[in-house]
C-alpha positions as a printed NumPy array, in Angstrom:
array([[ -5.63 ,   8.055,  31.743],
       [ -2.42 ,   7.793,  29.752],
       [ -2.434,   4.667,  27.543],
       [  1.33 ,   4.456,  27.888],
       [  4.271,   4.13 ,  25.557],
       [  4.526,   1.784,  22.586],
       [  7.923,   0.677,  21.31 ],
       [  7.959,  -0.789,  17.801],
       [ 10.956,  -2.9  ,  16.808],
       [ 12.483,  -2.04 ,  13.444],
       [ 14.894,  -4.75 ,  12.299],
       [ 17.71 ,  -3.078,  10.414],
       [ 19.983,  -6.062,   9.839],
       [ 18.619,  -6.559,   6.325],
       [ 16.854,  -4.298,   3.874],
       [ 13.156,  -4.107,   4.624],
       [ 11.038,  -5.594,   1.788],
       [  8.184,  -3.386,   0.65 ],
       [  5.56 ,  -5.87 ,   1.847],
       [  6.943,  -5.734,   5.42 ],
       [  6.36 ,  -1.984,   5.468],
       [  2.641,  -2.689,   5.784],
       [  3.046,  -4.423,   9.146],
       [  5.399,  -1.657,  10.286],
       [  3.007,   1.089,   9.233],
       [  0.061,  -0.404,  11.157],
       [  1.272,   0.351,  14.7  ],
       [  2.705,   3.665,  13.489],
       [ -0.725,   4.69 ,  12.214],
       [ -2.741,   3.382,  15.164],
       [ -0.462,   4.473,  18.01 ],
       [  1.62 ,   7.232,  16.438],
       [ -1.053,   9.631,  15.221],
       [ -2.496,  11.745,  18.071],
       [ -6.281,  11.715,  18.398],
       [ -6.868,  14.516,  20.942],
       [-10.638,  14.529,  20.473],
       [-10.81 ,  10.796,  21.274],
       [ -8.244,  10.521,  24.054],
       [ -5.731,  13.024,  25.357],
       [ -2.987,  12.126,  25.947],
       [ -2.582,   9.55 ,  23.197],
       [  0.082,   6.849,  23.027],
       [  3.775,   7.715,  23.075],
       [  5.215,   5.892,  20.051],
       [  8.899,   5.03 ,  19.707],
       [ 10.53 ,   3.278,  16.765],
       [ 13.442,   1.233,  18.068],
       [ 16.037,  -0.072,  15.642],
       [ 18.192,  -3.144,  16.118],
       [ 21.209,  -0.963,  15.322],
       [ 23.086,  -3.364,  13.066],
       [ 22.667,  -1.428,   9.851],
       [ 21.441,  -2.731,   6.479],
       [ 23.159,  -5.769,   5.008],
       [ 22.58 ,  -7.773,   1.855],
       [ 20.166,  -7.2  ,  -0.958],
       [ 16.388,  -7.345,  -1.12 ],
       [ 15.124, -10.484,  -2.89 ],
       [ 12.981,  -8.321,  -5.13 ],
       [ 15.101,  -5.199,  -5.367],
       [ 12.182,  -3.209,  -3.931],
       [ 13.23 ,  -2.369,  -0.405],
       [ 14.178,   0.417,   1.964],
       [ 16.784,   0.756,   4.672],
       [ 15.365,   2.28 ,   7.869],
       [ 17.11 ,   4.356,  10.543],
       [ 15.479,   5.132,  13.873],
       [ 15.97 ,   7.587,  16.726],
       [ 15.636,   4.947,  19.444],
       [ 17.452,   1.67 ,  19.984],
       [ 16.9  ,  -1.659,  21.677],
       [ 17.797,  -0.225,  25.067],
       [ 14.538,   1.744,  24.939],
       [ 12.352,  -1.383,  24.819],
       [ 12.628,  -2.064,  28.548],
       [ 11.102,   1.316,  29.392],
       [  8.032,   0.828,  27.185],
       [  4.588,  -0.225,  28.355],
       [  3.951,  -2.159,  25.134],
       [  6.531,  -3.676,  22.786],
       [  5.506,  -4.62 ,  19.241],
       [  7.53 ,  -6.744,  16.807],
       [  5.833,  -6.226,  13.409],
       [  7.918,  -8.793,  11.497],
       [ 11.351, -10.325,  11.202],
       [ 13.538, -10.568,   8.074],
       [ 12.447, -13.258,   5.624],
       [ 15.766, -15.165,   5.845],
       [ 15.161, -15.626,   9.567],
       [ 11.899, -17.394,   8.767],
       [ 12.635, -19.218,   5.528],
       [ 16.327, -20.036,   5.948],
       [ 16.695, -20.221,   9.711],
       [ 19.035, -17.238,   9.807],
       [ 19.618, -16.275,  13.471],
       [ 17.833, -13.239,  14.814],
       [ 20.07 , -10.534,  16.297],
       [ 21.069, -11.737,  19.785],
       [ 20.75 ,  -8.196,  21.09 ],
       [ 17.106,  -8.137,  19.982],
       [ 16.299, -11.376,  21.793],
       [ 17.981, -10.127,  24.958],
       [ 16.13 ,  -6.803,  24.748],
       [ 12.771,  -8.567,  24.32 ],
       [ 13.398, -10.7  ,  27.41 ],
       [ 14.411,  -7.658,  29.427],
       [ 11.314,  -5.746,  28.325],
       [  9.092,  -8.664,  29.308],
       [ 10.83 ,  -8.977,  32.68 ],
       [ 10.259,  -5.256,  33.208],
       [  6.512,  -5.785,  32.787],
       [  5.966,  -4.693,  29.176],
       [  3.027,  -6.072,  27.219],
       [  4.593,  -8.071,  24.386],
       [  2.969,  -8.081,  20.946],
       [  3.853,  -9.599,  17.579],
       [  2.347,  -9.107,  14.138],
       [  2.785, -11.769,  11.459],
       [  6.332, -13.202,  11.559],
       [  7.194, -11.119,  14.61 ],
       [  6.035, -14.2  ,  16.521],
       [  9.35 , -15.843,  15.625],
       [ 11.189, -13.211,  17.674],
       [  8.923, -13.66 ,  20.703],
       [  9.258, -17.428,  20.384],
       [ 13.059, -17.224,  20.128],
       [ 13.049, -15.18 ,  23.324],
       [ 11.029, -17.932,  25.038],
       [  8.082, -15.601,  25.603],
       [  5.616, -17.902,  23.842],
       [  6.596, -21.133,  25.602],
       [  3.482, -22.909,  26.845],
       [  1.256, -20.237,  25.329],
       [ -1.237, -20.267,  22.498],
       [ -0.032, -18.045,  19.658],
       [ -0.533, -17.409,  15.971],
       [  1.137, -15.943,  12.892],
       [  0.336, -15.744,   9.204],
       [ -0.966, -19.166,   8.175],
       [  1.798, -19.48 ,   5.565],
       [  4.388, -19.516,   8.374],
       [  2.636, -21.283,  11.251],
       [  3.972, -24.724,  10.293],
       [  7.532, -23.406,  10.46 ],
       [  6.787, -21.674,  13.759],
       [  5.403, -24.881,  15.28 ],
       [  8.282, -27.012,  14.011],
       [ 10.991, -24.63 ,  15.175],
       [  9.42 , -23.882,  18.565],
       [  7.595, -27.028,  19.766],
       [  6.836, -25.485,  23.181],
       [  4.503, -22.958,  21.511],
       [  0.862, -23.964,  21.034],
       [  0.483, -22.613,  17.501],
       [ -3.044, -21.921,  16.238],
       [ -3.107, -21.222,  12.499],
       [ -6.853, -20.668,  12.296],
       [ -7.371, -17.343,  14.07 ],
       [ -6.786, -13.658,  13.381],
       [ -5.086, -12.962,  16.697],
       [ -4.572, -14.394,  20.174],
       [ -4.871, -12.304,  23.348],
       [ -3.091, -14.156,  26.143],
       [ -3.107, -11.247,  28.544],
       [  0.399,  -9.838,  28.611],
       [  1.439, -11.517,  25.348],
       [ -0.542, -11.066,  22.12 ],
       [  0.126, -12.392,  18.624],
       [ -1.592, -11.878,  15.291],
       [ -1.708, -13.267,  11.791],
       [ -0.292, -11.207,   8.942],
       [ -1.283,  -8.062,   7.12 ],
       [ -4.78 ,  -6.823,   8.04 ],
       [ -5.003,  -9.122,  11.062],
       [ -2.245,  -6.988,  12.574],
       [ -4.546,  -3.992,  12.294],
       [ -7.304,  -5.971,  14.011],
       [ -4.966,  -6.692,  16.914],
       [ -3.798,  -3.078,  17.227],
       [ -7.395,  -1.861,  17.35 ],
       [ -8.077,  -4.575,  19.919],
       [ -5.292,  -3.085,  22.061],
       [ -6.876,   0.371,  21.769],
       [-10.192,  -1.165,  22.796],
       [ -8.536,  -2.738,  25.848],
       [ -6.745,   0.463,  26.825],
       [ -9.222,   3.219,  25.971],
       [-12.58 ,   1.509,  25.482],
       [-14.841,   0.463,  22.647],
       [-15.979,   3.979,  21.725],
       [-12.456,   5.23 ,  21.065],
       [-11.522,   2.081,  19.142],
       [-14.685,   2.246,  17.036],
       [-14.189,   5.912,  16.175],
       [-10.55 ,   5.307,  15.275],
       [-11.542,   2.382,  13.037],
       [-14.12 ,   4.576,  11.339],
       [-11.469,   7.197,  10.573],
       [ -9.26 ,   4.469,   9.115],
       [-12.235,   3.14 ,   7.095],
       [-11.829,  -0.394,   8.432],
       [-14.158,  -2.76 ,  10.334],
       [-14.515,  -1.627,  13.914],
       [-14.   ,  -5.08 ,  15.365],
       [-13.156,  -8.515,  14.038],
       [-12.961, -11.017,  16.899],
       [ -9.632, -12.762,  17.291],
       [-11.29 , -16.155,  16.961],
       [-12.448, -15.483,  13.418],
       [-10.779, -17.767,  10.903],
       [ -7.843, -16.4  ,   8.882],
       [ -9.221, -18.077,   5.764],
       [-11.557, -20.792,   4.584],
       [-10.064, -23.482,   2.392],
       [-12.151, -23.402,  -0.777],
       [-10.361, -26.5  ,  -2.029],
       [ -9.372, -25.129,  -5.405],
       [ -8.255, -28.061,  -7.554],
       [ -4.549, -28.748,  -7.136],
       [ -4.335, -30.931, -10.208],
       [ -5.493, -30.455, -13.779],
       [ -8.4  , -32.879, -13.87 ],
       [-10.293, -31.539, -16.867],
       [-13.019, -34.149, -16.421],
       [-13.948, -32.714, -13.034],
       [-14.02 , -29.069, -14.082],
       [-17.485, -29.055, -15.693],
       [-19.164, -30.947, -12.846],
       [-17.601, -28.729, -10.179],
       [-18.653, -25.629, -12.085],
       [-22.168, -27.077, -12.39 ],
       [-22.263, -27.741,  -8.648],
       [-21.238, -24.154,  -7.86 ],
       [-24.077, -22.915, -10.062],
       [-26.618, -25.112,  -8.229],
       [-25.623, -24.71 ,  -4.592],
       [-29.172, -23.717,  -3.708],
       [-30.273, -27.245,  -4.568],
       [-29.963, -30.314,  -2.282],
       [-26.935, -31.79 ,  -4.049],
       [-25.553, -35.186,  -3.097],
       [-22.407, -37.064,  -4.029],
       [-24.599, -39.315,  -6.15 ],
       [-25.861, -36.264,  -8.066],
       [-22.296, -35.174,  -8.811],
       [-21.254, -38.69 ,  -9.827],
       [-24.221, -39.003, -12.176],
       [-23.466, -35.615, -13.687],
       [-19.832, -36.645, -14.205],
       [-20.866, -40.044, -15.606],
       [-18.75 , -41.972, -13.112],
       [-19.282, -44.086, -10.017],
       [-19.435, -42.414,  -6.596],
       [-16.245, -44.242,  -5.634],
       [-14.412, -42.895,  -8.679],
       [-15.772, -39.398,  -8.079],
       [-14.617, -39.498,  -4.466],
       [-11.126, -40.589,  -5.479],
       [-10.772, -37.94 ,  -8.206],
       [-12.171, -35.086,  -6.105],
       [ -9.838, -36.072,  -3.283],
       [ -6.883, -36.085,  -5.661],
       [ -7.832, -32.787,  -7.303],
       [ -8.901, -30.732,  -4.272],
       [ -7.357, -32.473,  -1.289],
       [-10.746, -33.006,   0.347],
       [-13.857, -35.144,   0.038],
       [-16.804, -34.281,  -2.238],
       [-19.025, -33.541,   0.775],
       [-16.451, -31.264,   2.404],
       [-15.843, -29.548,  -0.937],
       [-19.572, -28.868,  -1.238],
       [-19.705, -27.488,   2.307],
       [-16.763, -25.185,   1.625],
       [-18.442, -23.85 ,  -1.51 ],
       [-21.699, -23.276,   0.363],
       [-19.836, -21.413,   3.108],
       [-18.076, -19.272,   0.52 ],
       [-21.435, -18.426,  -1.078],
       [-22.912, -17.545,   2.323],
       [-19.919, -15.354,   3.151],
       [-20.273, -13.509,  -0.153],
       [-23.982, -12.916,   0.455],
       [-23.378, -11.68 ,   3.996],
       [-20.714,  -9.284,   2.724],
       [-22.679,  -7.932,  -0.235],
       [-26.407,  -8.06 ,   0.607],
       [-28.856,  -7.3  ,   3.399],
       [-30.614, -10.636,   2.983],
       [-31.769, -12.341,   6.184],
       [-29.81 , -15.369,   7.329],
       [-32.76 , -17.623,   6.463],
       [-32.623, -16.538,   2.807],
       [-28.839, -16.861,   2.728],
       [-29.232, -20.41 ,   3.978],
       [-31.566, -21.15 ,   1.072],
       [-29.363, -19.578,  -1.599],
       [-26.19 , -21.197,  -0.326],
       [-27.717, -24.574,   0.321],
       [-26.754, -24.515,   4.006],
       [-30.414, -24.86 ,   4.964],
       [-32.068, -23.245,   7.955],
       [-30.775, -20.204,   9.814],
       [-29.738, -22.502,  12.663],
       [-27.688, -24.604,  10.243],
       [-25.985, -21.488,   8.881],
       [-25.082, -20.382,  12.401],
       [-23.832, -23.854,  13.289],
       [-21.516, -24.081,  10.291],
       [-20.229, -20.516,  10.702],
       [-19.379, -21.045,  14.349],
       [-17.723, -24.38 ,  13.624],
       [-15.826, -23.503,  10.44 ],
       [-15.222, -19.738,  10.712],
       [-15.365, -19.175,  14.445],
       [-17.967, -16.391,  14.512],
       [-21.715, -16.107,  14.01 ],
       [-23.182, -14.89 ,  10.676],
       [-24.286, -11.61 ,  12.288],
       [-20.81 , -10.973,  13.692],
       [-19.252, -11.787,  10.331],
       [-21.642,  -9.411,   8.541],
       [-20.84 ,  -6.498,  10.843],
       [-17.23 ,  -6.641,   9.661],
       [-18.325,  -6.046,   6.05 ],
       [-20.535,  -2.962,   5.659],
       [-22.298,  -3.282,   2.323],
       [-20.855,  -0.907,  -0.269],
       [-21.496,  -2.866,  -3.469],
       [-24.846,  -2.102,  -5.134],
       [-26.036,  -5.705,  -5.382],
       [-29.727,  -6.548,  -5.531],
       [-31.454,  -8.474,  -2.77 ],
       [-30.518, -11.835,  -4.279],
       [-26.836, -11.015,  -4.279],
       [-26.6  , -10.334,  -8.026],
       [-24.632,  -7.357,  -9.222],
       [-25.074,  -4.97 , -12.137],
       [-22.943,  -5.615, -15.178],
       [-20.532,  -2.755, -15.863]])
């Protein structure tokens, strides 16, 4: 079975910042490198430029101008169309996207192409009306802008990617790789996707529902009085800490502690504690082979059932699923401590 052709949009109307090259390189690597021992034929990759030529200067001075063999007219003939990103001014300053690009995306969708965006590429699909009424995502730093600019889109800033059948969107950077491997899994099966991931030395599968990030509530204000007590709490997460314990340690009333933690971290003392415990559990799952029961003890999350409950609620996946995405490579001991080098 031929997995079909993949057309990747390369926006040429502004110099491409070096960080956007990562999103562009992901589909090129996944779909553009033949893997005859895994599936033959492989995908037919086409890089399709917007054709307007480079304009302006890079904000950092570190950028490249890209020229492609194919143009926007080739999108309509593709089985899958991927928009890796759009120029930063189109996101941050509201600069219009090339009208020809929007028209080409609509025509490709009407022709039956599977439409995909990585990171800020969602802005192009949204501008074309292809995300109206759909759940979609982008990098969490840009989802608020996406939701404000396109109110018909049901923006979800908490997931790695969204598969809505014929339209798929992902968060930024590595989440784009997760989505591309997900497409391979859909097209060619789990075995091919897993072997390809192994060759790329990346996790074989991170479910789309996994959280993009967990807010660790790092203090947003310089409250020096809170620093020592928060550090103390992090060092004693395996103990049954309460707000009263923290207030006593800080030599202040619980009401004062609540107000100052809220001001410094943007969350309540109890939620801050839970976030720290989740972060500790994540670190232990990534770096040790400890059973979930022991991780619950060391992180203060309690029983294995409690750990699973909080992971599913806060992160969107089970502890075992989360662990499978992080093969242990760091030589930590069985309590999660690491040798000093």
